[in-house]
PDB file of N, CA and C in Angstrom:
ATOM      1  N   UNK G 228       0.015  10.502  12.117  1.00 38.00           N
ATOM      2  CA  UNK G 228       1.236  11.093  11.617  1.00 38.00           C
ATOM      3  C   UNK G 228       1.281  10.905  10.102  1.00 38.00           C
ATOM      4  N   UNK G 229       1.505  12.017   9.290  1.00 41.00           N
ATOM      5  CA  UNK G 229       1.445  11.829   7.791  1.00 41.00           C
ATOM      6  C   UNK G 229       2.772  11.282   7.690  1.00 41.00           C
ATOM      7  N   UNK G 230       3.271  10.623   6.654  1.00 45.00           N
ATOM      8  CA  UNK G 230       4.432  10.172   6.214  1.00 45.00           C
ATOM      9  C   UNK G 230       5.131  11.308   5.520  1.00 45.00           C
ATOM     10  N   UNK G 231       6.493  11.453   5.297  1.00 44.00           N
ATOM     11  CA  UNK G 231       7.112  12.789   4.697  1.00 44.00           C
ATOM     12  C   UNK G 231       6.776  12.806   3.559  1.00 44.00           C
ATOM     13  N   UNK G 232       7.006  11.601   2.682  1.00 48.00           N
ATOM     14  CA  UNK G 232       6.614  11.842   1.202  1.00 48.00           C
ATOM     15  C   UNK G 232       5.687  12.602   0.843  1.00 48.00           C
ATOM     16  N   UNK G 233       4.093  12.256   1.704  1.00 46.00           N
ATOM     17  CA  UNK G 233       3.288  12.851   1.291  1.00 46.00           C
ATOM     18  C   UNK G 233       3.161  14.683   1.742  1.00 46.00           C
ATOM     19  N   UNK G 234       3.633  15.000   2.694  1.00 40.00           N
ATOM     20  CA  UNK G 234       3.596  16.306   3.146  1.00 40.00           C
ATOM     21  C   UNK G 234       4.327  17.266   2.085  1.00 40.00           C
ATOM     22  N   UNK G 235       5.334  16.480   1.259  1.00 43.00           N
ATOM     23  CA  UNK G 235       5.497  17.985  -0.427  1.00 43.00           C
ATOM     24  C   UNK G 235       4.514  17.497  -1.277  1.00 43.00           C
ATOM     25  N   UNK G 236       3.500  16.585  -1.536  1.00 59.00           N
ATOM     26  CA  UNK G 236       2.689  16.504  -2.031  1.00 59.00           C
ATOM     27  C   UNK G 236       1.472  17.654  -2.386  1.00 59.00           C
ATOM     28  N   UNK G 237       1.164  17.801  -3.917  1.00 62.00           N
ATOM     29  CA  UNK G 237       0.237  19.062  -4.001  1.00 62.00           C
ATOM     30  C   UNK G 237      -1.223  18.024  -4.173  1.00 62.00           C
ATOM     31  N   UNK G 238      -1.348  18.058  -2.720  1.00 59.00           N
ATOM     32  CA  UNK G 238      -2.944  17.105  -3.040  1.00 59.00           C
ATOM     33  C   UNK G 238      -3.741  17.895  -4.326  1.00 59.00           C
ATOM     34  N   UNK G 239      -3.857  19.217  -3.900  1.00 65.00           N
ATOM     35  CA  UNK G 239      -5.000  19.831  -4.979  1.00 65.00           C
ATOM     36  C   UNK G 239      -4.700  19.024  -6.868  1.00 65.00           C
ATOM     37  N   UNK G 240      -3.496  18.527  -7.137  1.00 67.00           N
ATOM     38  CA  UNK G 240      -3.032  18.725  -8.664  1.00 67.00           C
ATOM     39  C   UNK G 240      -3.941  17.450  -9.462  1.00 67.00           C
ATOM     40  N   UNK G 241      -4.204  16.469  -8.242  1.00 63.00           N
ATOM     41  CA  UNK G 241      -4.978  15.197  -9.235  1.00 63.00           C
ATOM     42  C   UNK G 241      -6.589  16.410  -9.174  1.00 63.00           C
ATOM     43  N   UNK G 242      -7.162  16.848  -8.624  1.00 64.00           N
ATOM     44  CA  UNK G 242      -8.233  17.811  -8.490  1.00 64.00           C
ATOM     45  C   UNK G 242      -8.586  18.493  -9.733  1.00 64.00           C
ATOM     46  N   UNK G 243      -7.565  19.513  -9.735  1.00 67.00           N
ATOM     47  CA  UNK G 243      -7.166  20.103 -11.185  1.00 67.00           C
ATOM     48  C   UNK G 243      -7.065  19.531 -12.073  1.00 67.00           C
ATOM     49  N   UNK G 244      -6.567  18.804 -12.134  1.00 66.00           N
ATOM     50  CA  UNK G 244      -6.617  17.840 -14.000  1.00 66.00           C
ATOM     51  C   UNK G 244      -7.531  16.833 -13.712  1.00 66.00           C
ATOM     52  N   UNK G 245      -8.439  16.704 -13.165  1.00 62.00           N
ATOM     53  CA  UNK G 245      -9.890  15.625 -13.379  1.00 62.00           C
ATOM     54  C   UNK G 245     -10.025  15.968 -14.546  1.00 62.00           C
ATOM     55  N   UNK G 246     -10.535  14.821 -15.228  1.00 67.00           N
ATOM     56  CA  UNK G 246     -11.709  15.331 -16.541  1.00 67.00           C
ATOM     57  C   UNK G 246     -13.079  15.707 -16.420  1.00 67.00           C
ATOM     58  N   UNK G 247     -13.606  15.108 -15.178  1.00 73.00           N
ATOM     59  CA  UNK G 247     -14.893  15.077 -15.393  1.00 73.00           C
ATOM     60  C   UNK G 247     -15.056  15.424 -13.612  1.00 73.00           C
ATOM     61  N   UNK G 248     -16.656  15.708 -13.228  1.00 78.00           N
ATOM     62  CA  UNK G 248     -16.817  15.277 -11.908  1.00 78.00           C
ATOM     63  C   UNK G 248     -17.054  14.314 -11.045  1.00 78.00           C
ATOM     64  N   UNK G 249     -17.236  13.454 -12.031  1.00 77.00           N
ATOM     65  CA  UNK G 249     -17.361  11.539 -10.812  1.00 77.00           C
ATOM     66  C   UNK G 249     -16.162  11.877 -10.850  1.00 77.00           C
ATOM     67  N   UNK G 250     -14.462  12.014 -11.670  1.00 73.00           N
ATOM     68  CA  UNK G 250     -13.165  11.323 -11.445  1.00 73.00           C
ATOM     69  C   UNK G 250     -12.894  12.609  -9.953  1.00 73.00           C
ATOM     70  N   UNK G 251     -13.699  13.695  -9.828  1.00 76.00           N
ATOM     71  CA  UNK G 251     -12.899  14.550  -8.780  1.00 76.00           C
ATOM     72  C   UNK G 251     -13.600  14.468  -7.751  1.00 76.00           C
ATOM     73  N   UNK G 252     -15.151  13.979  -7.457  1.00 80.00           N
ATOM     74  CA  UNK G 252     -15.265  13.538  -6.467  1.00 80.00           C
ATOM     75  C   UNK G 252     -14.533  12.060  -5.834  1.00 80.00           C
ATOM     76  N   UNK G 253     -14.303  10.581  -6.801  1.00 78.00           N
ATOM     77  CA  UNK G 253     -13.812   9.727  -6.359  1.00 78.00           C
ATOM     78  C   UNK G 253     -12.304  10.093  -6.115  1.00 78.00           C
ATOM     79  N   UNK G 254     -11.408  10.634  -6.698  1.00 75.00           N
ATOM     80  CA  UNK G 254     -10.558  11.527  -6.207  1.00 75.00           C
ATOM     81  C   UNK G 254     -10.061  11.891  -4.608  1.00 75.00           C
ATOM     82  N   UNK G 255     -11.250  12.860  -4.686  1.00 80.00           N
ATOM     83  CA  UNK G 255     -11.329  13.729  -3.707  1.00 80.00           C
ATOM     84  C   UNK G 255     -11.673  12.758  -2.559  1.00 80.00           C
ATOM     85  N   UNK G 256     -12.193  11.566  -2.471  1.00 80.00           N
ATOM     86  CA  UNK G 256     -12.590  10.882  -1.517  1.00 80.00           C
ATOM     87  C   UNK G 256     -11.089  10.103  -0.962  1.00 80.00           C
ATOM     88  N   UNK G 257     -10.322   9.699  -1.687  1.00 75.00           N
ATOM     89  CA  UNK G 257      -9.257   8.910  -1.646  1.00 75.00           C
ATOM     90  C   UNK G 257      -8.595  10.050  -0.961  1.00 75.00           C
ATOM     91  N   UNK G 258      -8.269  11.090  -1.157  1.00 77.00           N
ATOM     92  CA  UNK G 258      -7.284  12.040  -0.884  1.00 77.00           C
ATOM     93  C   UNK G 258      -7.354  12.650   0.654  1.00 77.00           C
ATOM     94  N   UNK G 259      -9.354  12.441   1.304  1.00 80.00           N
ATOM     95  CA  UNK G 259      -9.403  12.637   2.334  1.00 80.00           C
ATOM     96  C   UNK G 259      -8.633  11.434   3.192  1.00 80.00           C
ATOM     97  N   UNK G 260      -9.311  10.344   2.688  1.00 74.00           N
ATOM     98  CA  UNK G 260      -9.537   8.923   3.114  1.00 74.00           C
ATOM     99  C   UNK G 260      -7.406   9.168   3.487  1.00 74.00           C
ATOM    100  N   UNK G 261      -6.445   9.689   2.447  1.00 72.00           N
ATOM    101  CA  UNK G 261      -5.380   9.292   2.806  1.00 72.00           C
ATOM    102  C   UNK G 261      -4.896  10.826   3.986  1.00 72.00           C
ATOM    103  N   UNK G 262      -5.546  11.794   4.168  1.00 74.00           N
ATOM    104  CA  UNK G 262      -4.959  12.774   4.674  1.00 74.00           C
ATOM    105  C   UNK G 262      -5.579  12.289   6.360  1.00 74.00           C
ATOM    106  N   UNK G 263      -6.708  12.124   6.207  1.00 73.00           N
ATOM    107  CA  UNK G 263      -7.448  12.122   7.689  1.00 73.00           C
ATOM    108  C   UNK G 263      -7.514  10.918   8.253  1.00 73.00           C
ATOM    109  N   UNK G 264      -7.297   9.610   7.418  1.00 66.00           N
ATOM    110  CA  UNK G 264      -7.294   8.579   8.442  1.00 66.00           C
ATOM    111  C   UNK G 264      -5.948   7.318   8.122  1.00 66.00           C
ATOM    112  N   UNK G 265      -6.107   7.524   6.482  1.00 65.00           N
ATOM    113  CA  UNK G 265      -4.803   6.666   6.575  1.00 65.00           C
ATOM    114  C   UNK G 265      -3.847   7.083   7.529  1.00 65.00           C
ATOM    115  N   UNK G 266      -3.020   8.170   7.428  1.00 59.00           N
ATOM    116  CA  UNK G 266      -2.026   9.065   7.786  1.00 59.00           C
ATOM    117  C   UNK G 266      -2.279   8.663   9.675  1.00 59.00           C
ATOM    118  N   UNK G 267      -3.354   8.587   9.556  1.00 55.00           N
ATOM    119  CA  UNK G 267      -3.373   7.974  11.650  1.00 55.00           C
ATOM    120  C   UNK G 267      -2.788   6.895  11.934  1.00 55.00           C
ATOM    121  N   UNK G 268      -3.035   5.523  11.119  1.00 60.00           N
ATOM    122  CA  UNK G 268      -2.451   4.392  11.714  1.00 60.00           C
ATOM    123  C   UNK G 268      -0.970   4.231  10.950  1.00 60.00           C
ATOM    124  N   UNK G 269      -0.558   2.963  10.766  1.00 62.00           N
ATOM    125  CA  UNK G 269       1.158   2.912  11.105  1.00 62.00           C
ATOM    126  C   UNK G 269       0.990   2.329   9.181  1.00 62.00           C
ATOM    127  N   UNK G 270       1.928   2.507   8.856  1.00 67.00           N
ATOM    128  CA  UNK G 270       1.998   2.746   7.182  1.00 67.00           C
ATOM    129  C   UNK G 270       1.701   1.537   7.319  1.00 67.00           C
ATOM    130  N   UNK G 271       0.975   0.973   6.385  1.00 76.00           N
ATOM    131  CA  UNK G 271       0.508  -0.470   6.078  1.00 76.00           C
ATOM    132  C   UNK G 271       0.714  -0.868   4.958  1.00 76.00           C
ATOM    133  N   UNK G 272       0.886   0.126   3.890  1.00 85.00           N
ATOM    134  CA  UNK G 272       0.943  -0.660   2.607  1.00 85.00           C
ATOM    135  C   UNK G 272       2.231  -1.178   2.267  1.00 85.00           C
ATOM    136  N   UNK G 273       2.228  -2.063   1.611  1.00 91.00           N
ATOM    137  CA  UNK G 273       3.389  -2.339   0.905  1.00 91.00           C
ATOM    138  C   UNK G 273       4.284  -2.221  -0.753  1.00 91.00           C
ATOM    139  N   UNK G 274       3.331  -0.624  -1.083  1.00 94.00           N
ATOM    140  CA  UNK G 274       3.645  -0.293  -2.265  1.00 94.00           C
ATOM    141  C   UNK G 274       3.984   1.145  -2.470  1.00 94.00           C
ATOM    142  N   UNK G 275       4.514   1.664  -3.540  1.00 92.00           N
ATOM    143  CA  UNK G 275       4.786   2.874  -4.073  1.00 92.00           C
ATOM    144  C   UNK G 275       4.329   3.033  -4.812  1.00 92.00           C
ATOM    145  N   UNK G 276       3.716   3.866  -5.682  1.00 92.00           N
ATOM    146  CA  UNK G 276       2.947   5.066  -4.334  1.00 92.00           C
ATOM    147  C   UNK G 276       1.832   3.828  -3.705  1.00 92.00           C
ATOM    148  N   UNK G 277       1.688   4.528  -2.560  1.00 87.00           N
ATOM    149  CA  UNK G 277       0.534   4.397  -1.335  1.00 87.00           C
ATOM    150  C   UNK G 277      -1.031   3.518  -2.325  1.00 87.00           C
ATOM    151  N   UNK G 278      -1.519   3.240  -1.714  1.00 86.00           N
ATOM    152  CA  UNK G 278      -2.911   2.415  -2.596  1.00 86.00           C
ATOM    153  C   UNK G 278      -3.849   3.515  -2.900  1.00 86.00           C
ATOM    154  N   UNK G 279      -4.058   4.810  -2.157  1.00 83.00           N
ATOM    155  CA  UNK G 279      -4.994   6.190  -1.782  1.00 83.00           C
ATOM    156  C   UNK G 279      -4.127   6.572  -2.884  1.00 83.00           C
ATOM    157  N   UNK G 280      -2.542   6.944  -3.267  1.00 85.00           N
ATOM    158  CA  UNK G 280      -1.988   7.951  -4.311  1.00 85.00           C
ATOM    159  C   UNK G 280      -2.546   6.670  -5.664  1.00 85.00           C
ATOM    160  N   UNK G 281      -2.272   5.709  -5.496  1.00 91.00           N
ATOM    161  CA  UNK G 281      -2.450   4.803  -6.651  1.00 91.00           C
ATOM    162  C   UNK G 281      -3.975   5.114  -7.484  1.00 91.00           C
ATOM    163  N   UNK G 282      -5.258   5.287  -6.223  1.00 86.00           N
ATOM    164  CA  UNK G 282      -6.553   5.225  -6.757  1.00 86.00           C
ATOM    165  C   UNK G 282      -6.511   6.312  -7.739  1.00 86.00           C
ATOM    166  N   UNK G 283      -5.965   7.582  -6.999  1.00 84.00           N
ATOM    167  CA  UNK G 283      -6.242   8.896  -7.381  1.00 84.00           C
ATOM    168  C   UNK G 283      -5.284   9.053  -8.754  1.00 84.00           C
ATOM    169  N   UNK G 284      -4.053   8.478  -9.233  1.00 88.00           N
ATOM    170  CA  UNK G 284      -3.799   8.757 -10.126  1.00 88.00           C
ATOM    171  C   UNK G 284      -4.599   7.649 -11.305  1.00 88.00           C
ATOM    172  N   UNK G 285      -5.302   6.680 -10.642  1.00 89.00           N
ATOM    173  CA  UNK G 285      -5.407   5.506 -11.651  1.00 89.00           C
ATOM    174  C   UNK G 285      -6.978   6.044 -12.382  1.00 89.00           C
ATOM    175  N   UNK G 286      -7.611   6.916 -10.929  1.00 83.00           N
ATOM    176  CA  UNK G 286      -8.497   7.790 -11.497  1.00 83.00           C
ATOM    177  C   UNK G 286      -8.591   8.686 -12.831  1.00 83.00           C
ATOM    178  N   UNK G 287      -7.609   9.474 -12.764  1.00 84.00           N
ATOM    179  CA  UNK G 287      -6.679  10.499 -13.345  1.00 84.00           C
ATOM    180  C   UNK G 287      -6.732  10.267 -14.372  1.00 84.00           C
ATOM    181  N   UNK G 288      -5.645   8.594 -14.858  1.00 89.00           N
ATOM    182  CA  UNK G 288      -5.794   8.489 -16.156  1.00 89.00           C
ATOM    183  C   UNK G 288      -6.489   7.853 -16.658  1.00 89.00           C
ATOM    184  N   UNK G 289      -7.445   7.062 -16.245  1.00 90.00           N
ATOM    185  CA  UNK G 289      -7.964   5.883 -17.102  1.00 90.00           C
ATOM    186  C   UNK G 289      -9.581   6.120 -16.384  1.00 90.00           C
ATOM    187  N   UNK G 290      -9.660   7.170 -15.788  1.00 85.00           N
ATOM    188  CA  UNK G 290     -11.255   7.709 -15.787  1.00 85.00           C
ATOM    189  C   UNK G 290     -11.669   6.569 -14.455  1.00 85.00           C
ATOM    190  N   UNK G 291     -13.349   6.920 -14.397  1.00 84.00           N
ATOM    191  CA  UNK G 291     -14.106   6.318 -13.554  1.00 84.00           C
ATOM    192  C   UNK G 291     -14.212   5.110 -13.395  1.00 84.00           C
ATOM    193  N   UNK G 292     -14.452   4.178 -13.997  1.00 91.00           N
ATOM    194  CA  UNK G 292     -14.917   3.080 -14.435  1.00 91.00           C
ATOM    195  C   UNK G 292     -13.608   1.927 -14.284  1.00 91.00           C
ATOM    196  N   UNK G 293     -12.603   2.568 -14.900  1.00 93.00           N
ATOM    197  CA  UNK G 293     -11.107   1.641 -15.195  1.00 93.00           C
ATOM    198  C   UNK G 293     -10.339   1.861 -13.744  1.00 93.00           C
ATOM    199  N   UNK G 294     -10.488   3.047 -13.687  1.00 90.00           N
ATOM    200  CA  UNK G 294      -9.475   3.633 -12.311  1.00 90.00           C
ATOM    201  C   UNK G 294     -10.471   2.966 -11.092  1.00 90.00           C
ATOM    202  N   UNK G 295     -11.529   2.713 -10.662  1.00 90.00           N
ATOM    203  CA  UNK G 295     -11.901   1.687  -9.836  1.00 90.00           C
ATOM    204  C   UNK G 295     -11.718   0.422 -10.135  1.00 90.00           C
ATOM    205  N   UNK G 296     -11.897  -0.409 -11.608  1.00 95.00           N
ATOM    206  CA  UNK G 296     -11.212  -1.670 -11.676  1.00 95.00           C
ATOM    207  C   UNK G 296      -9.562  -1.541 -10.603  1.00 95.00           C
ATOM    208  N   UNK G 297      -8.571  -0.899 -11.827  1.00 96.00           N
ATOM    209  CA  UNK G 297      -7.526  -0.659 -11.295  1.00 96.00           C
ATOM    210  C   UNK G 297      -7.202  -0.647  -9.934  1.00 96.00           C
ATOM    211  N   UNK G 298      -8.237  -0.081  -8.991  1.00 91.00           N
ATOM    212  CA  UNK G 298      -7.877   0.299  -7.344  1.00 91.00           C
ATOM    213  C   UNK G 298      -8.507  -1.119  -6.555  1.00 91.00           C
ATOM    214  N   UNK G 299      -9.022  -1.322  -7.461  1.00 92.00           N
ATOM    215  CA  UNK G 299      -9.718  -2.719  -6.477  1.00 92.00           C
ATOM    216  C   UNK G 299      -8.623  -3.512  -6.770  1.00 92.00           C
ATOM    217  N   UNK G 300      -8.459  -3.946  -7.609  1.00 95.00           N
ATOM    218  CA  UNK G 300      -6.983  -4.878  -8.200  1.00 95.00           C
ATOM    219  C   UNK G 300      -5.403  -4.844  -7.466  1.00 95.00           C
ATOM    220  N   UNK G 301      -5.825  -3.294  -6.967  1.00 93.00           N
ATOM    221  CA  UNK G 301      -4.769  -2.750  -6.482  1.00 93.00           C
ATOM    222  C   UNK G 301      -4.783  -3.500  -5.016  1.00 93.00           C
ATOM    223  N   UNK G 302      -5.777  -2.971  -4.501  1.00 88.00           N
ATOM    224  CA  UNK G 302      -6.171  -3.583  -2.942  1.00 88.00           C
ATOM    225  C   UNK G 302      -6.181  -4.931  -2.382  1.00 88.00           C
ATOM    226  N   UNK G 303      -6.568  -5.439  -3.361  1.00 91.00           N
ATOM    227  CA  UNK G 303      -6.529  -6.953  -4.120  1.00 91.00           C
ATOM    228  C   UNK G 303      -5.297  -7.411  -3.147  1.00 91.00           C
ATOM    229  N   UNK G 304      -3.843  -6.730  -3.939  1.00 92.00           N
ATOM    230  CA  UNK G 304      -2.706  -6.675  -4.190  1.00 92.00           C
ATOM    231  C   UNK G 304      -1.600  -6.431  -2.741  1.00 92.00           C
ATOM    232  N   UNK G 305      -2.911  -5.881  -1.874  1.00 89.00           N
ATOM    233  CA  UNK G 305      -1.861  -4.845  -0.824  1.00 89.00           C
ATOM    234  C   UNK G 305      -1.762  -6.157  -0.042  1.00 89.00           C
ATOM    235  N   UNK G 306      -0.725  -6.809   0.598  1.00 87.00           N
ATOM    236  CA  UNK G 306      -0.759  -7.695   1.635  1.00 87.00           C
ATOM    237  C   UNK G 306       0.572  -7.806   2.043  1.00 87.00           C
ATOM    238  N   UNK G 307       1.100  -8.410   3.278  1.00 86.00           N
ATOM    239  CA  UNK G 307       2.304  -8.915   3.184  1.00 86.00           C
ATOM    240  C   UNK G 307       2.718 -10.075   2.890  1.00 86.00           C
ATOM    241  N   UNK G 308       2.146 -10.951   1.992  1.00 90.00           N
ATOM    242  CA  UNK G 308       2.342 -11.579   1.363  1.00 90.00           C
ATOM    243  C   UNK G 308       2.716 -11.658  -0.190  1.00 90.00           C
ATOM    244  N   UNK G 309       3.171 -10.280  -0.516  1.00 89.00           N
ATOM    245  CA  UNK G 309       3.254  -9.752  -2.029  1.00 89.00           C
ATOM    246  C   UNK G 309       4.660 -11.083  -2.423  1.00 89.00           C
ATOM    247  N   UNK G 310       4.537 -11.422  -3.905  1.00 91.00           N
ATOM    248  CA  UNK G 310       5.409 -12.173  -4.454  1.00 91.00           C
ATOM    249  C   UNK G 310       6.956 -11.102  -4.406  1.00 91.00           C
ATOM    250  N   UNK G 311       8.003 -11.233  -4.202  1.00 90.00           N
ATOM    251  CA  UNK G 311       9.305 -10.528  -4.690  1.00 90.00           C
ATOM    252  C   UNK G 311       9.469 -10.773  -5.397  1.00 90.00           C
ATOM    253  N   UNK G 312       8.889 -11.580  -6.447  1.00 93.00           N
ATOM    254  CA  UNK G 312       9.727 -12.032  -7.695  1.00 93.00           C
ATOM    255  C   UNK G 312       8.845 -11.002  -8.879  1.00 93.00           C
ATOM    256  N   UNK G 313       7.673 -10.349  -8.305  1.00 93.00           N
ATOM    257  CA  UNK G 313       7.083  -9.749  -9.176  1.00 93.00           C
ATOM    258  C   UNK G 313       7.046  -7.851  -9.220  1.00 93.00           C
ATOM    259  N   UNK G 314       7.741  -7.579  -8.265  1.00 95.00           N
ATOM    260  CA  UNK G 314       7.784  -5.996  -8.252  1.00 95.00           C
ATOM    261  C   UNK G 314       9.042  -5.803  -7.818  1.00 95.00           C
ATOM    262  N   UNK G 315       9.826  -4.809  -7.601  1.00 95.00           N
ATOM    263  CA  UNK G 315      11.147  -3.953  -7.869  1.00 95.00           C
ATOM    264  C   UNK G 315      11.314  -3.615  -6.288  1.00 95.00           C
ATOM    265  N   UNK G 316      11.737  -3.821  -5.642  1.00 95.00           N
ATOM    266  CA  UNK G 316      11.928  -3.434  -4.172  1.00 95.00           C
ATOM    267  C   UNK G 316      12.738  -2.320  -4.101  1.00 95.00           C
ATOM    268  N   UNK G 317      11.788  -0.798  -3.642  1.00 94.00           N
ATOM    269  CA  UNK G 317      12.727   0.148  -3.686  1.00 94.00           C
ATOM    270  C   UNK G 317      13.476   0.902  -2.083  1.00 94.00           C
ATOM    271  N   UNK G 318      14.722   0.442  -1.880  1.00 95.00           N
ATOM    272  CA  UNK G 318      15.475   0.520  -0.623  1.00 95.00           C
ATOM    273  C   UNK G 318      15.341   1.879  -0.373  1.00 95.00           C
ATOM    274  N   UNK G 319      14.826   2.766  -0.877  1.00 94.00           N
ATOM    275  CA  UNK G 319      14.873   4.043  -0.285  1.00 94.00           C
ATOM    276  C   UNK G 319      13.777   4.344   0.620  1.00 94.00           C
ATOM    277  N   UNK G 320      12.361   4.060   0.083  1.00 91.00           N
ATOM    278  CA  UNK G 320      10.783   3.786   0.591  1.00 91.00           C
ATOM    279  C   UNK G 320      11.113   2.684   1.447  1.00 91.00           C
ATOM    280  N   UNK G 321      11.575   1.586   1.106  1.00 92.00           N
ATOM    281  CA  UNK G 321      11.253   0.206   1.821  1.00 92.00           C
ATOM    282  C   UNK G 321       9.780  -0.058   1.198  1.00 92.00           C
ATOM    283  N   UNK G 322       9.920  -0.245   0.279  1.00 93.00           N
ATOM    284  CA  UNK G 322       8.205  -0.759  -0.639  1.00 93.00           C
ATOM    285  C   UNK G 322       8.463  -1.019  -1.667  1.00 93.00           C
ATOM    286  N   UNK G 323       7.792  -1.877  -2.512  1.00 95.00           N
ATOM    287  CA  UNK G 323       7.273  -2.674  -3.308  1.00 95.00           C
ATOM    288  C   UNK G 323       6.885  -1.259  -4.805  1.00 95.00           C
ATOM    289  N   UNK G 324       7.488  -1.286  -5.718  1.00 96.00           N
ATOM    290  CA  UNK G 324       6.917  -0.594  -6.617  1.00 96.00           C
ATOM    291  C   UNK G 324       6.063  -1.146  -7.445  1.00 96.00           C
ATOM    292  N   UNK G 325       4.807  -0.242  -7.195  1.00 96.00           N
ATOM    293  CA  UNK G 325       3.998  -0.569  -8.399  1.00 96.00           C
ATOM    294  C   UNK G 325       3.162   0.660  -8.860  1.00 96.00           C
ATOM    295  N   UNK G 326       3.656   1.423 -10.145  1.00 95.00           N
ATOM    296  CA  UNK G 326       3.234   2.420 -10.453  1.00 95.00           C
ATOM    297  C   UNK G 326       1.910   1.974 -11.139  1.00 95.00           C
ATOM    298  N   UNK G 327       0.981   3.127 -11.401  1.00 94.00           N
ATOM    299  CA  UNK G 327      -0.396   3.285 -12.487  1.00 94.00           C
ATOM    300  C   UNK G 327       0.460   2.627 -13.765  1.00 94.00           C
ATOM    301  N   UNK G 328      -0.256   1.669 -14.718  1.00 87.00           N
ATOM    302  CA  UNK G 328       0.278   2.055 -15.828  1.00 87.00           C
ATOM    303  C   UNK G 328      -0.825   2.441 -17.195  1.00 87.00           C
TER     304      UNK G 328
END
């Protein structure tokens, strides 16, 4: 079951603004990875956006190289054990914000 958020989502738009082709294939991998299998089991993460929207924008801006630091760091990050004292709890999601920065 996809989550609603993501269903107005224009997967194609991180695609389109790649810079290069490593950032739209690693991209493009995250975007399956969140349409075809995340979207099967029961929401797990505990952040906003999703760890799959996180890679793909962290891709986006800070290229190949940084945007995988970034996603590993990220993953790092995903647990239910996240600190509250360190991210913004947003009552609408029920998750943990942590945007690209």
């Amino acid at each position: 079951m996809v989550d609603r958020d993501s269903v107005s989502r224009d997967f194609a738009a991180p695609l389109r603004a790649a810079g290069n082709d490593v950032s739209v294939i690693a991209s493009a991998a995250f975007l399956v990875y969140k349409v075809f299998i995340s979207s099967q089991d029961n929401p797990s993460c505990v952040f906003t956006p999703s760890c799959s929207e996180y890679a793909v924008e962290a891709f986006h801006k800070h290229g190949f190289v940084a945007g995988w630091l970034k996603t590993f760091d990220r993953l790092s990050r995903c647990h239910g054990l996240v600190n509250p004292a360190h991210y913004r709890f947003d009552t609408e999601k029920m998750r943990y914000e942590d945007p690209v920065d």
